[in-house]
CSV table of N, CA and C in Angstrom, one decimal:
chain,number,residue,atom,x,y,z
N,254,MET,N,0.7,-1.2,0.0
N,254,MET,CA,0.0,-0.1,0.1
N,254,MET,C,0.9,1.2,0.0
N,255,THR,N,0.7,2.1,-1.0
N,255,THR,CA,1.4,3.4,-0.9
N,255,THR,C,0.6,4.6,-0.2
N,256,THR,N,1.3,5.4,0.3
N,256,THR,CA,0.7,6.6,1.0
N,256,THR,C,1.2,7.8,0.1
N,257,SER,N,0.4,8.8,0.1
N,257,SER,CA,0.6,10.0,-0.5
N,257,SER,C,1.1,10.9,0.5
N,258,ALA,N,1.8,11.9,0.1
N,258,ALA,CA,2.1,13.1,1.0
N,258,ALA,C,1.0,13.9,1.5
N,259,PRO,N,1.0,14.4,2.6
N,259,PRO,CA,-0.2,15.3,2.9
N,259,PRO,C,-0.2,16.5,1.9
N,260,VAL,N,-1.4,17.0,1.6
N,260,VAL,CA,-1.6,18.2,0.8
N,260,VAL,C,-1.9,19.4,1.8
N,261,LYS,N,-1.3,20.5,1.4
N,261,LYS,CA,-1.2,21.7,2.2
N,261,LYS,C,-2.4,22.6,1.6
N,262,ILE,N,-3.5,22.7,2.2
N,262,ILE,CA,-4.7,23.4,1.7
N,262,ILE,C,-4.9,24.7,2.4
N,263,LEU,N,-5.3,25.7,1.6
N,263,LEU,CA,-5.5,27.0,2.2
N,263,LEU,C,-7.0,27.1,2.0
N,264,LEU,N,-7.9,27.4,3.0
N,264,LEU,CA,-9.4,27.5,2.8
N,264,LEU,C,-9.7,28.9,3.2
N,265,ALA,N,-10.5,29.5,2.2
N,265,ALA,CA,-11.0,30.9,2.3
N,265,ALA,C,-12.5,30.7,2.7
N,266,GLY,N,-13.0,31.0,3.8
N,266,GLY,CA,-14.4,30.6,3.9
N,266,GLY,C,-15.1,31.3,5.2
N,267,GLU,N,-16.4,30.9,5.3
N,267,GLU,CA,-17.2,31.6,6.3
N,267,GLU,C,-16.9,30.8,7.5
N,268,ILE,N,-17.3,31.5,8.6
N,268,ILE,CA,-17.1,31.0,9.8
N,268,ILE,C,-18.4,31.3,10.6
N,269,ASN,N,-19.2,30.2,11.1
N,269,ASN,CA,-20.3,30.4,12.0
N,269,ASN,C,-20.6,29.2,12.9
N,270,PHE,N,-21.4,29.3,13.8
N,270,PHE,CA,-21.7,28.1,14.6
N,270,PHE,C,-23.1,27.7,14.6
N,271,ASP,N,-23.5,26.5,14.8
N,271,ASP,CA,-24.8,25.9,14.6
N,271,ASP,C,-25.3,25.6,16.1
N,272,ILE,N,-26.6,25.9,16.4
N,272,ILE,CA,-27.3,25.3,17.6
N,272,ILE,C,-28.3,24.5,17.0
N,273,VAL,N,-28.2,23.3,17.4
N,273,VAL,CA,-29.2,22.3,16.9
N,273,VAL,C,-30.1,21.8,18.1
N,274,LEU,N,-31.3,22.1,17.8
N,274,LEU,CA,-32.4,21.7,18.8
N,274,LEU,C,-33.0,20.5,18.3
N,275,GLN,N,-33.0,19.5,19.3
N,275,GLN,CA,-33.4,18.1,18.9
N,275,GLN,C,-34.7,17.6,19.5
N,276,GLY,N,-35.4,16.9,18.7
N,276,GLY,CA,-36.5,16.2,19.3
N,276,GLY,C,-37.7,17.1,19.6
N,277,HIS,N,-38.1,17.9,18.8
N,277,HIS,CA,-39.4,18.7,19.0
N,277,HIS,C,-40.6,17.9,18.6
N,278,HIS,N,-41.9,18.1,19.1
N,278,HIS,CA,-42.9,17.4,19.1
N,278,HIS,C,-44.1,18.1,18.4
N,279,ALA,N,-43.9,19.5,18.1
N,279,ALA,CA,-44.7,20.4,17.4
N,279,ALA,C,-44.0,21.3,16.7
N,280,ALA,N,-44.6,21.9,15.7
N,280,ALA,CA,-44.0,23.0,14.9
N,280,ALA,C,-44.1,24.2,15.6
N,281,PRO,N,-43.1,25.1,15.6
N,281,PRO,CA,-43.3,26.4,16.2
N,281,PRO,C,-44.4,27.3,15.6
N,282,VAL,N,-45.2,27.9,16.3
N,282,VAL,CA,-46.2,28.9,15.8
N,282,VAL,C,-46.1,30.3,16.6
N,283,PRO,N,-46.4,31.3,16.1
N,283,PRO,CA,-46.2,32.6,16.7
N,283,PRO,C,-47.0,32.6,17.9
N,284,GLY,N,-46.5,33.1,19.0
N,284,GLY,CA,-47.1,33.3,20.4
N,284,GLY,C,-47.0,32.0,21.2
N,285,ARG,N,-46.4,30.9,20.7
N,285,ARG,CA,-46.3,29.7,21.6
N,285,ARG,C,-45.0,29.2,21.6
N,286,GLU,N,-44.7,28.7,22.8
N,286,GLU,CA,-43.3,28.0,23.0
N,286,GLU,C,-43.5,26.5,22.8
N,287,ILE,N,-42.4,26.0,22.2
N,287,ILE,CA,-42.5,24.4,22.0
N,287,ILE,C,-41.1,24.1,22.8
N,288,LEU,N,-41.1,22.7,23.4
N,288,LEU,CA,-40.1,22.3,24.1
N,288,LEU,C,-39.4,21.2,23.2
N,289,VAL,N,-38.0,21.2,23.4
N,289,VAL,CA,-37.3,20.1,22.6
N,289,VAL,C,-36.7,19.1,23.8
N,290,GLU,N,-36.2,18.0,23.3
N,290,GLU,CA,-35.5,17.0,24.2
N,290,GLU,C,-34.0,17.3,24.5
N,291,ASP,N,-33.3,17.9,23.5
N,291,ASP,CA,-31.9,18.0,23.7
N,291,ASP,C,-31.5,19.3,22.8
N,292,PHE,N,-30.3,19.8,23.0
N,292,PHE,CA,-29.6,20.6,22.1
N,292,PHE,C,-28.1,20.4,22.0
N,293,THR,N,-27.4,20.9,20.9
N,293,THR,CA,-25.9,20.8,20.7
N,293,THR,C,-25.6,22.2,20.2
N,294,MET,N,-24.5,22.7,20.6
N,294,MET,CA,-24.0,23.9,20.1
N,294,MET,C,-22.6,23.3,19.3
N,295,THR,N,-22.4,23.5,18.2
N,295,THR,CA,-21.2,22.9,17.3
N,295,THR,C,-20.8,23.8,16.2
N,296,LEU,N,-19.6,23.8,15.8
N,296,LEU,CA,-19.0,24.5,14.6
N,296,LEU,C,-19.9,24.2,13.4
N,297,GLY,N,-20.2,25.3,12.7
N,297,GLY,CA,-21.0,25.2,11.6
N,297,GLY,C,-19.9,25.5,10.5
N,298,SER,N,-20.4,26.0,9.3
N,298,SER,CA,-19.5,26.4,8.1
N,298,SER,C,-19.0,25.2,7.4
N,299,SER,N,-19.6,25.1,6.3
N,299,SER,CA,-19.2,24.1,5.4
N,299,SER,C,-17.7,24.1,5.0
N,300,CYS,N,-17.1,25.3,4.8
N,300,CYS,CA,-15.9,25.4,4.6
N,300,CYS,C,-14.8,25.0,5.7
N,301,ALA,N,-15.3,25.3,7.0
N,301,ALA,CA,-14.4,24.8,8.1
N,301,ALA,C,-14.7,23.4,8.4
N,302,ILE,N,-15.8,22.7,8.1
N,302,ILE,CA,-16.2,21.3,8.3
N,302,ILE,C,-15.3,20.6,7.4
N,303,THR,N,-15.4,20.9,6.0
N,303,THR,CA,-14.5,20.4,5.1
N,303,THR,C,-13.0,20.5,5.6
N,304,GLY,N,-12.5,21.6,5.9
N,304,GLY,CA,-11.2,21.7,6.3
N,304,GLY,C,-10.8,20.6,7.5
N,305,ALA,N,-11.7,20.5,8.5
N,305,ALA,CA,-11.5,19.5,9.5
N,305,ALA,C,-11.5,18.1,9.0
N,306,GLY,N,-12.3,17.8,7.9
N,306,GLY,CA,-12.2,16.5,7.3
N,306,GLY,C,-11.0,16.3,6.6
N,307,LEU,N,-10.4,17.4,6.0
N,307,LEU,CA,-9.0,17.2,5.2
N,307,LEU,C,-8.0,16.9,6.3
N,308,VAL,N,-8.2,17.6,7.4
N,308,VAL,CA,-7.0,17.2,8.5
N,308,VAL,C,-7.2,15.9,9.0
N,309,ARG,N,-8.4,15.3,9.1
N,309,ARG,CA,-8.5,13.9,9.6
N,309,ARG,C,-8.1,13.1,8.5
N,310,LEU,N,-8.0,13.4,7.2
N,310,LEU,CA,-7.3,12.5,6.3
N,310,LEU,C,-5.7,12.8,6.2
N,311,GLY,N,-5.3,13.4,7.1
N,311,GLY,CA,-3.7,13.6,7.1
N,311,GLY,C,-3.2,14.8,6.4
N,312,ASN,N,-4.0,15.7,6.0
N,312,ASN,CA,-3.6,17.0,5.3
N,312,ASN,C,-3.4,18.0,6.3
N,313,HIS,N,-2.6,19.1,5.8
N,313,HIS,CA,-2.6,20.3,6.4
N,313,HIS,C,-3.7,21.3,6.0
N,314,ALA,N,-4.4,22.0,6.9
N,314,ALA,CA,-5.3,22.9,6.3
N,314,ALA,C,-5.2,24.2,7.1
N,315,ALA,N,-5.0,25.2,6.4
N,315,ALA,CA,-5.0,26.6,7.0
N,315,ALA,C,-6.1,27.4,6.6
N,316,TYR,N,-6.6,28.3,7.4
N,316,TYR,CA,-8.0,28.9,7.4
N,316,TYR,C,-7.8,30.3,7.1
N,317,VAL,N,-8.6,31.1,6.0
N,317,VAL,CA,-8.6,32.5,6.1
N,317,VAL,C,-10.1,32.8,6.3
N,318,GLY,N,-10.5,33.7,7.2
N,318,GLY,CA,-11.9,33.9,7.4
N,318,GLY,C,-12.1,35.0,8.3
N,319,LYS,N,-13.4,35.5,8.6
N,319,LYS,CA,-13.7,36.6,9.5
N,319,LYS,C,-14.7,36.0,10.4
N,320,ALA,N,-14.8,36.4,11.7
N,320,ALA,CA,-15.8,36.1,12.5
N,320,ALA,C,-15.9,37.4,13.5
N,321,GLY,N,-17.0,37.4,14.3
N,321,GLY,CA,-17.1,38.5,15.2
N,321,GLY,C,-16.1,38.2,16.4
N,322,ASP,N,-15.7,39.3,16.9
N,322,ASP,CA,-14.8,39.3,18.3
N,322,ASP,C,-16.0,39.0,19.4
N,323,ASP,N,-16.7,38.2,19.4
N,323,ASP,CA,-17.8,37.8,20.4
N,323,ASP,C,-17.5,36.3,20.8
N,324,ALA,N,-18.4,35.8,21.8
N,324,ALA,CA,-18.4,34.4,22.3
N,324,ALA,C,-18.6,33.4,21.1
N,325,GLY,N,-19.4,33.7,20.3
N,325,GLY,CA,-19.4,32.9,19.1
N,325,GLY,C,-18.4,32.7,18.2
N,326,GLY,N,-17.5,33.9,17.9
N,326,GLY,CA,-16.4,33.8,17.2
N,326,GLY,C,-15.3,33.0,17.9
N,327,ARG,N,-15.2,33.3,19.4
N,327,ARG,CA,-14.1,32.6,20.0
N,327,ARG,C,-14.5,31.1,20.0
N,328,PHE,N,-15.9,30.7,20.3
N,328,PHE,CA,-16.1,29.4,20.2
N,328,PHE,C,-15.8,28.6,18.9
N,329,CYS,N,-16.0,29.3,18.0
N,329,CYS,CA,-15.6,28.7,16.5
N,329,CYS,C,-14.1,28.6,16.5
N,330,LEU,N,-13.2,29.4,16.7
N,330,LEU,CA,-12.0,29.4,16.7
N,330,LEU,C,-11.4,28.3,17.7
N,331,GLU,N,-11.8,28.3,18.8
N,331,GLU,CA,-11.5,27.1,19.6
N,331,GLU,C,-11.6,25.8,19.0
N,332,LYS,N,-13.1,25.6,18.3
N,332,LYS,CA,-13.4,24.3,17.9
N,332,LYS,C,-12.5,24.1,16.7
N,333,MET,N,-12.2,25.0,15.7
N,333,MET,CA,-11.2,25.0,14.7
N,333,MET,C,-9.8,24.4,15.0
N,334,ARG,N,-9.4,25.0,16.1
N,334,ARG,CA,-8.1,24.5,16.6
N,334,ARG,C,-8.1,23.2,17.0
N,335,GLU,N,-9.1,22.9,17.9
N,335,GLU,CA,-9.4,21.4,18.4
N,335,GLU,C,-9.2,20.4,17.2
N,336,LEU,N,-9.9,20.9,16.1
N,336,LEU,CA,-10.0,19.9,14.9
N,336,LEU,C,-8.7,19.9,14.1
N,337,GLY,N,-7.8,20.8,14.5
N,337,GLY,CA,-6.5,20.7,13.8
N,337,GLY,C,-6.2,21.7,12.7
N,338,LEU,N,-7.1,22.6,12.6
N,338,LEU,CA,-7.2,23.7,11.5
N,338,LEU,C,-6.1,24.8,12.0
N,339,ASP,N,-5.2,25.4,11.2
N,339,ASP,CA,-4.4,26.5,11.4
N,339,ASP,C,-5.2,27.7,11.2
N,340,VAL,N,-5.5,28.4,12.3
N,340,VAL,CA,-6.3,29.6,12.3
N,340,VAL,C,-5.6,30.8,12.4
N,341,SER,N,-4.4,30.9,12.2
N,341,SER,CA,-3.6,32.1,12.4
N,341,SER,C,-3.9,33.2,11.5
N,342,ARG,N,-4.6,32.9,10.3
N,342,ARG,CA,-5.1,34.0,9.3
N,342,ARG,C,-6.5,34.4,9.4
N,343,VAL,N,-7.2,33.9,10.6
N,343,VAL,CA,-8.5,34.4,10.9
N,343,VAL,C,-8.5,35.7,11.6
N,344,THR,N,-9.4,36.5,11.3
N,344,THR,CA,-9.6,37.8,12.0
N,344,THR,C,-11.0,37.7,12.8
N,345,LEU,N,-10.7,38.2,14.1
N,345,LEU,CA,-11.9,38.5,14.8
N,345,LEU,C,-12.1,39.8,14.9
N,346,ASP,N,-13.2,40.3,14.3
N,346,ASP,CA,-13.5,41.8,14.2
N,346,ASP,C,-14.7,42.1,15.1
N,347,PRO,N,-14.2,43.1,16.0
N,347,PRO,CA,-15.2,43.6,17.0
N,347,PRO,C,-16.5,44.3,16.5
N,348,SER,N,-16.3,44.7,15.2
N,348,SER,CA,-17.5,45.5,14.6
N,348,SER,C,-18.5,44.4,14.0
N,349,LEU,N,-18.2,43.2,14.1
N,349,LEU,CA,-19.1,42.3,13.4
N,349,LEU,C,-19.7,41.2,14.6
N,350,LYS,N,-20.7,40.6,14.2
N,350,LYS,CA,-21.3,39.5,15.1
N,350,LYS,C,-21.0,38.3,14.2
N,351,THR,N,-20.7,37.1,14.8
N,351,THR,CA,-20.6,35.9,14.3
N,351,THR,C,-21.9,35.5,13.8
N,352,GLY,N,-21.9,34.7,12.7
N,352,GLY,CA,-23.1,34.1,12.1
N,352,GLY,C,-23.6,32.8,13.0
N,353,VAL,N,-24.7,32.5,12.9
N,353,VAL,CA,-25.3,31.4,13.6
N,353,VAL,C,-26.4,30.7,12.9
N,354,THR,N,-26.7,29.5,12.9
N,354,THR,CA,-27.7,28.8,12.3
N,354,THR,C,-28.5,28.0,13.4
N,355,VAL,N,-29.7,28.1,13.6
N,355,VAL,CA,-30.5,27.5,14.5
N,355,VAL,C,-31.2,26.2,13.7
N,356,ALA,N,-31.0,25.1,14.1
N,356,ALA,CA,-31.6,23.9,13.4
N,356,ALA,C,-32.7,23.2,14.5
N,357,LEU,N,-34.0,23.2,14.0
N,357,LEU,CA,-34.8,22.4,14.6
N,357,LEU,C,-34.9,21.0,14.0
N,358,THR,N,-34.6,20.0,14.7
N,358,THR,CA,-34.5,18.8,14.0
N,358,THR,C,-35.6,17.7,14.7
N,359,SER,N,-36.0,16.9,13.9
N,359,SER,CA,-36.8,15.8,14.5
N,359,SER,C,-36.2,14.4,13.8
N,360,ARG,N,-36.8,13.3,13.8
N,360,ARG,CA,-36.5,12.1,13.4
N,360,ARG,C,-36.6,12.2,11.9
N,361,THR,N,-37.3,12.8,11.3
N,361,THR,CA,-37.7,12.9,9.9
N,361,THR,C,-37.3,14.1,9.1
N,362,ASP,N,-37.1,15.2,9.7
N,362,ASP,CA,-36.8,16.4,9.0
N,362,ASP,C,-36.1,17.5,9.9
N,363,ARG,N,-35.7,18.6,9.3
N,363,ARG,CA,-35.1,19.7,10.0
N,363,ARG,C,-35.6,21.0,9.4
N,364,SER,N,-35.6,22.1,10.2
N,364,SER,CA,-35.7,23.4,9.8
N,364,SER,C,-34.5,24.2,10.2
N,365,LEU,N,-34.1,25.2,9.3
N,365,LEU,CA,-33.0,26.0,9.7
N,365,LEU,C,-33.5,27.6,9.6
N,366,ILE,N,-32.9,28.3,10.5
N,366,ILE,CA,-33.0,29.6,10.6
N,366,ILE,C,-31.5,30.1,10.8
N,367,SER,N,-31.1,31.1,9.9
N,367,SER,CA,-29.9,31.5,10.0
N,367,SER,C,-29.6,33.2,10.2
N,368,TYR,N,-28.9,33.6,11.0
N,368,TYR,CA,-28.2,34.9,10.8
N,368,TYR,C,-26.9,34.9,10.3
N,369,LEU,N,-26.6,35.5,9.1
N,369,LEU,CA,-25.3,35.5,8.4
N,369,LEU,C,-24.2,36.3,9.0
N,370,GLY,N,-24.5,37.4,9.7
N,370,GLY,CA,-23.5,38.2,10.4
N,370,GLY,C,-22.1,38.2,9.6
N,371,ALA,N,-21.0,37.8,10.1
N,371,ALA,CA,-19.8,38.0,9.5
N,371,ALA,C,-19.5,37.0,8.5
N,372,THR,N,-20.5,36.1,8.0
N,372,THR,CA,-20.4,35.0,7.2
N,372,THR,C,-20.2,35.7,5.9
N,373,THR,N,-20.7,36.9,5.6
N,373,THR,CA,-20.6,37.8,4.4
N,373,THR,C,-19.6,38.6,4.3
N,374,ALA,N,-18.6,38.7,5.4
N,374,ALA,CA,-17.6,39.9,5.5
N,374,ALA,C,-16.3,39.7,4.8
N,375,LEU,N,-15.9,38.5,4.6
N,375,LEU,CA,-14.6,38.2,4.0
N,375,LEU,C,-14.4,38.7,2.4
N,376,THR,N,-13.4,39.5,2.3
N,376,THR,CA,-13.4,39.9,0.7
N,376,THR,C,-12.1,39.2,0.3
N,377,SER,N,-11.9,39.1,-1.2
N,377,SER,CA,-10.9,38.4,-1.7
N,377,SER,C,-9.6,39.3,-1.4
N,378,GLY,N,-9.6,40.6,-1.3
N,378,GLY,CA,-8.6,41.4,-0.9
N,378,GLY,C,-7.9,41.0,0.5
N,379,GLU,N,-8.6,40.4,1.3
N,379,GLU,CA,-8.2,40.0,2.6
N,379,GLU,C,-7.5,38.8,2.6
N,380,VAL,N,-7.6,38.0,1.3
N,380,VAL,CA,-6.9,36.7,1.3
N,380,VAL,C,-5.4,37.2,0.6
N,381,LYS,N,-4.6,37.5,1.4
N,381,LYS,CA,-3.3,38.1,0.9
N,381,LYS,C,-2.5,37.1,0.2
N,382,SER,N,-1.7,37.5,-0.9
N,382,SER,CA,-1.0,36.6,-1.7
N,382,SER,C,0.0,35.8,-0.9
N,383,GLU,N,0.6,36.4,0.2
N,383,GLU,CA,1.6,35.6,1.0
N,383,GLU,C,0.9,34.5,1.7
N,384,PHE,N,-0.5,34.4,1.8
N,384,PHE,CA,-1.1,33.3,2.5
N,384,PHE,C,-1.0,32.1,1.5
N,385,PHE,N,-0.7,32.2,0.2
N,385,PHE,CA,-0.7,31.1,-0.7
N,385,PHE,C,0.7,30.3,-0.5
N,386,GLN,N,1.7,31.1,0.0
N,386,GLN,CA,3.0,30.3,0.2
N,386,GLN,C,3.0,29.2,0.9
N,387,GLY,N,3.5,28.0,0.5
N,387,GLY,CA,3.6,26.9,1.2
N,387,GLY,C,2.3,25.9,1.1
N,388,HIS,N,1.3,26.4,0.2
N,388,HIS,CA,0.2,25.6,0.1
N,388,HIS,C,0.0,25.2,-1.4
N,389,SER,N,-0.6,24.2,-1.7
N,389,SER,CA,-0.8,23.5,-3.0
N,389,SER,C,-2.3,23.7,-3.6
N,390,HIS,N,-3.2,24.0,-2.8
N,390,HIS,CA,-4.7,24.1,-3.1
N,390,HIS,C,-5.3,25.1,-2.4
N,391,LEU,N,-6.3,25.8,-3.1
N,391,LEU,CA,-7.2,26.7,-2.5
N,391,LEU,C,-8.6,26.2,-2.6
N,392,HIS,N,-9.3,26.2,-1.4
N,392,HIS,CA,-10.7,25.7,-1.3
N,392,HIS,C,-11.5,26.7,-0.7
N,393,SER,N,-12.7,27.0,-1.4
N,393,SER,CA,-13.7,27.8,-0.7
N,393,SER,C,-15.1,27.2,-1.1
N,394,SER,N,-16.1,27.4,-0.2
N,394,SER,CA,-17.4,26.8,-0.3
N,394,SER,C,-18.5,27.8,0.1
N,395,SER,N,-19.5,27.4,0.0
N,395,SER,CA,-20.8,28.4,0.5
N,395,SER,C,-20.8,29.7,-0.3
N,396,TYR,N,-20.4,29.6,-1.5
N,396,TYR,CA,-20.2,30.9,-2.4
N,396,TYR,C,-21.5,31.7,-2.1
N,397,PHE,N,-22.7,31.2,-2.2
N,397,PHE,CA,-24.0,31.9,-2.1
N,397,PHE,C,-24.1,32.6,-0.8
N,398,LEU,N,-23.4,32.2,0.2
N,398,LEU,CA,-23.5,33.0,1.5
N,398,LEU,C,-22.4,34.1,1.5
N,399,GLN,N,-21.3,33.9,1.0
N,399,GLN,CA,-20.1,34.7,1.2
N,399,GLN,C,-20.2,35.9,0.2
N,400,ALA,N,-21.2,36.8,0.5
N,400,ALA,CA,-21.4,37.9,-0.4
N,400,ALA,C,-20.2,38.8,-0.6
N,401,GLY,N,-19.3,39.0,0.5
N,401,GLY,CA,-18.1,39.7,0.3
N,401,GLY,C,-17.1,39.3,-0.6
N,402,LEU,N,-17.2,37.8,-0.9
N,402,LEU,CA,-16.2,37.2,-1.8
N,402,LEU,C,-16.7,37.3,-3.4
N,403,HIS,N,-18.0,37.8,-3.5
N,403,HIS,CA,-18.5,37.7,-4.9
N,403,HIS,C,-17.8,38.4,-5.8
N,404,ALA,N,-17.5,39.7,-5.6
N,404,ALA,CA,-16.9,40.6,-6.5
N,404,ALA,C,-15.5,40.1,-6.9
N,405,GLY,N,-14.8,39.7,-6.0
N,405,GLY,CA,-13.3,39.2,-6.3
N,405,GLY,C,-13.0,37.7,-6.5
N,406,PHE,N,-14.2,37.1,-6.5
N,406,PHE,CA,-13.9,35.5,-6.4
N,406,PHE,C,-13.1,35.1,-7.5
N,407,ALA,N,-13.4,35.5,-8.7
N,407,ALA,CA,-12.7,35.0,-9.8
N,407,ALA,C,-11.2,35.4,-9.8
N,408,ASP,N,-10.8,36.7,-9.3
N,408,ASP,CA,-9.5,37.2,-9.1
N,408,ASP,C,-8.9,36.3,-8.0
N,409,LEU,N,-9.6,36.0,-7.0
N,409,LEU,CA,-8.8,35.4,-5.9
N,409,LEU,C,-8.4,33.9,-6.4
N,410,PHE,N,-9.3,33.2,-7.2
N,410,PHE,CA,-8.7,32.0,-7.7
N,410,PHE,C,-7.8,32.1,-8.7
N,411,ALA,N,-7.7,33.3,-9.7
N,411,ALA,CA,-6.8,33.4,-10.6
N,411,ALA,C,-5.4,33.8,-9.8
N,412,ARG,N,-5.5,34.5,-8.8
N,412,ARG,CA,-4.2,34.8,-8.0
N,412,ARG,C,-3.8,33.4,-7.5
N,413,ALA,N,-4.5,32.6,-6.9
N,413,ALA,CA,-4.0,31.4,-6.4
N,413,ALA,C,-3.4,30.4,-7.5
N,414,THR,N,-4.0,30.5,-8.8
N,414,THR,CA,-3.6,29.8,-9.8
N,414,THR,C,-2.1,30.3,-10.2
N,415,ARG,N,-2.0,31.4,-10.3
N,415,ARG,CA,-0.7,32.3,-10.6
N,415,ARG,C,0.5,31.9,-9.6
N,416,HIS,N,-0.1,31.6,-8.3
N,416,HIS,CA,1.0,31.2,-7.2
N,416,HIS,C,1.2,29.6,-7.3
N,417,GLY,N,0.6,29.1,-8.2
N,417,GLY,CA,1.0,27.5,-8.3
N,417,GLY,C,-0.1,26.6,-7.6
N,418,LEU,N,-1.3,27.2,-7.1
N,418,LEU,CA,-2.1,26.5,-6.4
N,418,LEU,C,-3.3,25.9,-7.3
N,419,THR,N,-3.7,24.6,-7.0
N,419,THR,CA,-4.9,24.1,-7.7
N,419,THR,C,-6.0,24.8,-6.9
N,420,THR,N,-7.3,24.9,-7.6
N,420,THR,CA,-8.5,25.4,-7.0
N,420,THR,C,-9.6,24.4,-7.2
């Protein structure tokens, strides 16, 4: 069996957390409270979750992103570090609130309510060219949520390609 060398991946993405409410027995309606059986607070962000999976597979993953300098942002960074992501390029911005998704789940379905907050704040200009050094691939996801990247997304991937990264 041959093993390949770890890939060094730079992720440019959103940072948010999820609150998952589990086991509801009725749908919420205005003016009424419903109870659930359990809840979990966990790292959200498809890009961060992808990065954590890449680390579990033996790769190096460094993250570029923005979150609020709040309890949610600090929670996300702590979880990302625990999962093995290099978060030295992440900015906690006191003028932003970290995004959050509340998921109401049952055995058969789920409903999601999201506050995007800092999820929309990262711009391609904040992904500095020196961040590409030492990496061989650039990954980004949840394009539709990352409004700050929209205008410069093509340029970001072109710069990465010019620096020798795959995208």
